[in-house]
Short mmCIF file of C-alpha atoms in Angstrom, two decimals:
data_model
loop_
_atom_site.label_atom_id
_atom_site.label_comp_id
_atom_site.label_asym_id
_atom_site.label_seq_id
_atom_site.Cartn_x
_atom_site.Cartn_y
_atom_site.Cartn_z
CA UNK A 1 -41.28 -38.35 41.82
CA UNK A 2 -38.41 -35.96 41.24
CA UNK A 3 -34.76 -36.80 41.46
CA UNK A 4 -31.89 -34.42 42.12
CA UNK A 5 -29.61 -34.84 39.14
CA UNK A 6 -26.09 -36.04 40.06
CA UNK A 7 -23.64 -33.16 40.18
CA UNK A 8 -26.32 -30.48 39.71
CA UNK A 9 -26.91 -29.15 43.19
CA UNK A 10 -30.52 -28.22 43.73
CA UNK A 11 -31.63 -29.14 40.21
CA UNK A 12 -34.59 -31.49 39.75
CA UNK A 13 -35.72 -33.62 36.85
CA UNK A 14 -39.00 -35.48 36.58
CA UNK A 15 -38.56 -39.25 36.87
CA UNK A 16 -42.09 -40.53 37.37
CA UNK A 17 -44.43 -37.55 37.48
CA UNK A 18 -46.58 -36.65 40.46
CA UNK A 19 -49.12 -39.48 40.30
CA UNK A 20 -48.30 -42.70 42.04
CA UNK A 21 -45.61 -41.05 44.18
CA UNK A 22 -46.06 -43.49 47.03
CA UNK A 23 -46.10 -46.50 44.73
CA UNK A 24 -42.91 -45.33 43.02
CA UNK A 25 -41.13 -44.72 46.32
CA UNK A 26 -42.27 -48.10 47.61
CA UNK A 27 -40.80 -49.86 44.57
CA UNK A 28 -37.58 -47.91 44.92
CA UNK A 29 -37.18 -48.88 48.57
CA UNK A 30 -37.99 -52.49 47.72
CA UNK A 31 -35.13 -52.53 45.23
CA UNK A 32 -32.68 -51.91 48.10
CA UNK A 33 -34.25 -54.49 50.44
CA UNK A 34 -33.24 -58.11 50.91
CA UNK A 35 -36.76 -59.18 50.04
CA UNK A 36 -39.60 -57.47 48.21
CA UNK A 37 -41.66 -56.38 49.92
CA UNK A 38 -39.55 -56.21 53.08
CA UNK A 39 -40.89 -58.25 55.95
CA UNK A 40 -38.82 -56.39 58.54
CA UNK A 41 -37.46 -52.84 58.60
CA UNK A 42 -35.02 -51.23 61.02
CA UNK A 43 -35.08 -47.45 61.45
CA UNK A 44 -31.94 -46.51 63.36
CA UNK A 45 -31.61 -43.06 64.93
CA UNK A 46 -28.40 -41.44 66.11
CA UNK A 47 -28.80 -41.48 69.89
CA UNK A 48 -25.99 -43.13 71.88
CA UNK A 49 -26.73 -46.72 72.86
CA UNK A 50 -24.99 -49.23 75.08
CA UNK A 51 -23.75 -52.49 73.55
CA UNK A 52 -26.47 -55.06 72.94
CA UNK A 53 -25.96 -58.15 70.79
CA UNK A 54 -29.67 -58.77 70.30
CA UNK A 55 -30.33 -55.20 69.12
CA UNK A 56 -27.39 -55.20 66.72
CA UNK A 57 -28.40 -58.59 65.32
CA UNK A 58 -32.02 -57.48 64.89
CA UNK A 59 -30.89 -54.42 62.92
CA UNK A 60 -28.48 -56.30 60.69
CA UNK A 61 -30.95 -59.12 59.99
CA UNK A 62 -33.74 -56.77 58.89
CA UNK A 63 -34.72 -56.83 55.23
CA UNK A 64 -34.29 -53.05 55.01
CA UNK A 65 -32.14 -50.80 57.23
CA UNK A 66 -32.57 -47.01 57.29
CA UNK A 67 -30.15 -44.68 59.08
CA UNK A 68 -30.22 -40.96 59.76
CA UNK A 69 -27.91 -38.12 58.70
CA UNK A 70 -24.75 -38.19 60.90
CA UNK A 71 -24.90 -41.85 61.81
CA UNK A 72 -22.36 -44.29 63.19
CA UNK A 73 -21.78 -47.99 62.61
CA UNK A 74 -20.22 -50.69 64.76
CA UNK A 75 -16.46 -50.99 64.29
CA UNK A 76 -15.15 -54.36 63.08
CA UNK A 77 -14.35 -56.40 66.15
CA UNK A 78 -15.98 -53.83 68.43
CA UNK A 79 -18.94 -54.39 70.74
CA UNK A 80 -22.18 -54.99 68.83
CA UNK A 81 -24.37 -51.94 69.40
CA UNK A 82 -26.06 -50.42 66.34
CA UNK A 83 -25.08 -52.94 63.68
CA UNK A 84 -23.17 -52.47 60.44
CA UNK A 85 -25.72 -52.64 57.61
CA UNK A 86 -27.20 -49.62 55.86
CA UNK A 87 -29.48 -49.72 52.83
CA UNK A 88 -31.10 -46.28 52.94
CA UNK A 89 -29.78 -42.97 54.29
CA UNK A 90 -32.25 -40.26 55.29
CA UNK A 91 -30.78 -36.77 55.41
CA UNK A 92 -31.34 -33.06 54.91
CA UNK A 93 -29.15 -30.38 53.39
CA UNK A 94 -27.77 -29.03 56.66
CA UNK A 95 -26.14 -32.17 58.06
CA UNK A 96 -22.58 -32.65 59.22
CA UNK A 97 -21.63 -35.92 57.52
CA UNK A 98 -19.94 -38.64 59.53
CA UNK A 99 -17.32 -40.96 58.01
CA UNK A 100 -20.20 -43.40 57.43
CA UNK A 101 -22.74 -41.08 55.79
CA UNK A 102 -21.38 -41.46 52.26
CA UNK A 103 -19.28 -44.60 52.64
CA UNK A 104 -20.31 -47.19 50.05
CA UNK A 105 -22.81 -44.66 48.70
CA UNK A 106 -23.08 -46.35 45.31
CA UNK A 107 -24.91 -49.24 46.97
CA UNK A 108 -27.34 -47.15 49.01
CA UNK A 109 -30.45 -45.10 48.45
CA UNK A 110 -30.40 -41.48 49.68
CA UNK A 111 -33.69 -39.84 50.65
CA UNK A 112 -33.78 -36.08 51.13
CA UNK A 113 -36.19 -34.55 53.64
CA UNK A 114 -36.99 -30.92 52.79
CA UNK A 115 -39.66 -29.94 55.31
CA UNK A 116 -38.46 -26.32 55.24
CA UNK A 117 -38.85 -25.96 51.48
CA UNK A 118 -42.37 -24.43 51.66
CA UNK A 119 -40.90 -21.78 53.97
CA UNK A 120 -38.19 -20.60 51.62
CA UNK A 121 -35.32 -22.99 52.40
CA UNK A 122 -33.61 -23.38 49.03
CA UNK A 123 -29.93 -23.86 49.87
CA UNK A 124 -27.98 -26.00 47.38
CA UNK A 125 -26.47 -29.34 48.24
CA UNK A 126 -23.27 -28.87 50.20
CA UNK A 127 -19.76 -29.19 48.68
CA UNK A 128 -19.17 -32.47 50.47
CA UNK A 129 -21.96 -34.10 48.45
CA UNK A 130 -20.50 -36.71 46.04
CA UNK A 131 -20.67 -35.30 42.51
CA UNK A 132 -22.05 -38.52 41.03
CA UNK A 133 -24.67 -39.19 43.71
CA UNK A 134 -28.33 -38.66 42.98
CA UNK A 135 -30.93 -38.20 45.69
CA UNK A 136 -34.69 -38.69 45.97
CA UNK A 137 -36.62 -35.86 47.66
CA UNK A 138 -39.47 -37.07 49.88
CA UNK A 139 -42.80 -35.39 49.17
CA UNK A 140 -43.94 -32.98 51.89
CA UNK A 141 -47.50 -33.30 50.59
CA UNK A 142 -47.46 -37.10 50.84
CA UNK A 143 -45.59 -37.50 54.15
CA UNK A 144 -44.71 -34.32 56.10
CA UNK A 145 -48.21 -32.87 56.05
CA UNK A 146 -50.07 -36.09 56.97
CA UNK A 147 -47.63 -36.67 59.82
CA UNK A 148 -48.16 -33.10 60.99
CA UNK A 149 -51.89 -33.85 61.05
CA UNK A 150 -51.28 -36.89 63.27
CA UNK A 151 -49.12 -34.74 65.55
CA UNK A 152 -51.73 -32.00 65.69
CA UNK A 153 -49.33 -29.52 64.07
CA UNK A 154 -50.37 -26.82 61.63
CA UNK A 155 -48.55 -27.32 58.32
CA UNK A 156 -48.96 -23.61 57.61
CA UNK A 157 -46.56 -22.95 60.47
CA UNK A 158 -42.84 -23.70 60.45
CA UNK A 159 -43.12 -26.91 62.49
CA UNK A 160 -42.45 -30.52 61.60
CA UNK A 161 -41.25 -33.87 62.95
CA UNK A 162 -37.68 -35.00 63.42
CA UNK A 163 -36.07 -37.18 60.75
CA UNK A 164 -36.43 -40.38 62.78
CA UNK A 165 -40.15 -39.99 63.29
CA UNK A 166 -40.74 -38.99 59.67
CA UNK A 167 -38.68 -41.97 58.44
CA UNK A 168 -40.68 -44.28 60.70
CA UNK A 169 -43.95 -42.84 59.41
CA UNK A 170 -42.79 -43.25 55.82
CA UNK A 171 -41.85 -46.91 56.31
CA UNK A 172 -45.03 -47.86 58.13
CA UNK A 173 -47.14 -46.09 55.52
CA UNK A 174 -45.42 -47.76 52.58
CA UNK A 175 -45.04 -51.19 54.18
CA UNK A 176 -47.83 -51.60 56.76
CA UNK A 177 -47.45 -55.39 56.80
CA UNK A 178 -43.76 -55.28 57.69
CA UNK A 179 -42.41 -55.38 61.23
CA UNK A 180 -40.80 -51.96 61.72
CA UNK A 181 -38.20 -51.68 64.47
CA UNK A 182 -37.21 -48.27 65.82
CA UNK A 183 -34.08 -47.65 67.86
CA UNK A 184 -31.58 -44.91 68.67
CA UNK A 185 -34.33 -42.36 69.38
CA UNK A 186 -33.98 -40.59 72.73
CA UNK A 187 -36.99 -38.28 72.52
CA UNK A 188 -39.38 -41.05 73.48
CA UNK A 189 -38.10 -41.01 77.06
CA UNK A 190 -36.54 -37.53 77.05
CA UNK A 191 -39.05 -35.19 75.38
CA UNK A 192 -37.74 -32.12 77.22
CA UNK A 193 -34.14 -32.32 76.00
CA UNK A 194 -32.67 -29.29 74.29
CA UNK A 195 -29.80 -31.13 72.57
CA UNK A 196 -29.53 -34.45 70.79
CA UNK A 197 -26.50 -36.54 71.74
CA UNK A 198 -25.16 -38.61 68.85
CA UNK A 199 -23.70 -42.10 68.67
CA UNK A 200 -21.02 -40.50 66.46
CA UNK A 201 -19.88 -36.89 66.65
CA UNK A 202 -20.91 -33.88 68.68
CA UNK A 203 -24.32 -33.17 70.12
CA UNK A 204 -26.65 -30.90 68.14
CA UNK A 205 -29.29 -28.55 69.45
CA UNK A 206 -32.99 -29.27 69.10
CA UNK A 207 -34.13 -26.74 66.53
CA UNK A 208 -37.29 -24.63 67.08
CA UNK A 209 -39.46 -26.38 64.49
CA UNK A 210 -39.68 -29.60 66.52
CA UNK A 211 -42.27 -30.48 69.20
CA UNK A 212 -40.64 -33.38 71.01
CA UNK A 213 -43.38 -33.94 73.57
CA UNK A 214 -45.93 -34.39 70.82
CA UNK A 215 -43.63 -36.75 68.91
CA UNK A 216 -42.92 -38.74 72.05
CA UNK A 217 -46.65 -39.24 72.67
CA UNK A 218 -47.26 -40.35 69.08
CA UNK A 219 -44.35 -42.81 69.06
CA UNK A 220 -45.52 -44.28 72.37
CA UNK A 221 -48.97 -44.69 70.84
CA UNK A 222 -47.50 -46.47 67.83
CA UNK A 223 -45.56 -48.79 70.12
CA UNK A 224 -48.69 -49.56 72.17
CA UNK A 225 -50.74 -50.13 69.02
CA UNK A 226 -48.14 -52.46 67.52
CA UNK A 227 -47.43 -50.20 64.56
CA UNK A 228 -43.73 -50.25 65.52
CA UNK A 229 -41.47 -52.17 67.89
CA UNK A 230 -39.00 -50.17 69.93
CA UNK A 231 -35.52 -51.53 70.58
CA UNK A 232 -34.09 -49.74 73.65
#
C-alpha cells in the first residue's frame, strides 16, 4: 500500500508493497475501530436527514464510523440526526471541506479515492490540506474495478461509483462478518437526481461518471441480501 507523505502533495512512498493490499488496509481500519475486527460499521453519506434518535445512536455506537468528504455532525445539544463520531474520512482531491472534514484529524484515518487517476487526473492535494496529515490511497485495482464489474460498468471507460457506494463495498469486502449500516444516501430512492443535496453546505451536481440507477439497483440488492442494513 502506498501512503501520501505528509506535506508532500501528490508524492507517494511505499509502506507495504503491493501484495497483501487488502490485508494491510483491513489492519489499518481495525486500528481505528473500537474493536478488532469491528462487529458493526456505519457508513454515513452526506444527504440531508430528519432527526432520529435511533439512527444517531446506531451510528455513534458502531465499532467503526466512516463519513464522506463534505460531511456534517450533530451540534452539541442539537437534535440527534447523523451522530457525532467519526473514525475514518473518505474523500477525493476535489472536495469542498466542511468545518468537520479535518477537525480532530490527528485521531482519524483519511482514505483517498482516486478513480479518475487512470484517466489522467493528477492534480495535487489542495492548499487546505493539513501539512502534517498523511493519507492512504485506495487501490482502484482492488476496489474500483471489482465494483465496476458488479455494476456492469466498463473500467476502460470514465465511469465509476459514488464515494458512498465504494466505501460500502470496501467495508463489506474487508469485514464481511460485520453488520454494515448505510445511511445518508439519497440515490437509493432518487436515482434520477441531477444534484446531491448535503446535510452541510451547498448542493453539488451529479458528475457524468456516475450511473445512479445502476448503483441504486445494486444497493437495493445488497439490502435485500442482508449484505448491508439501510438506515433511512
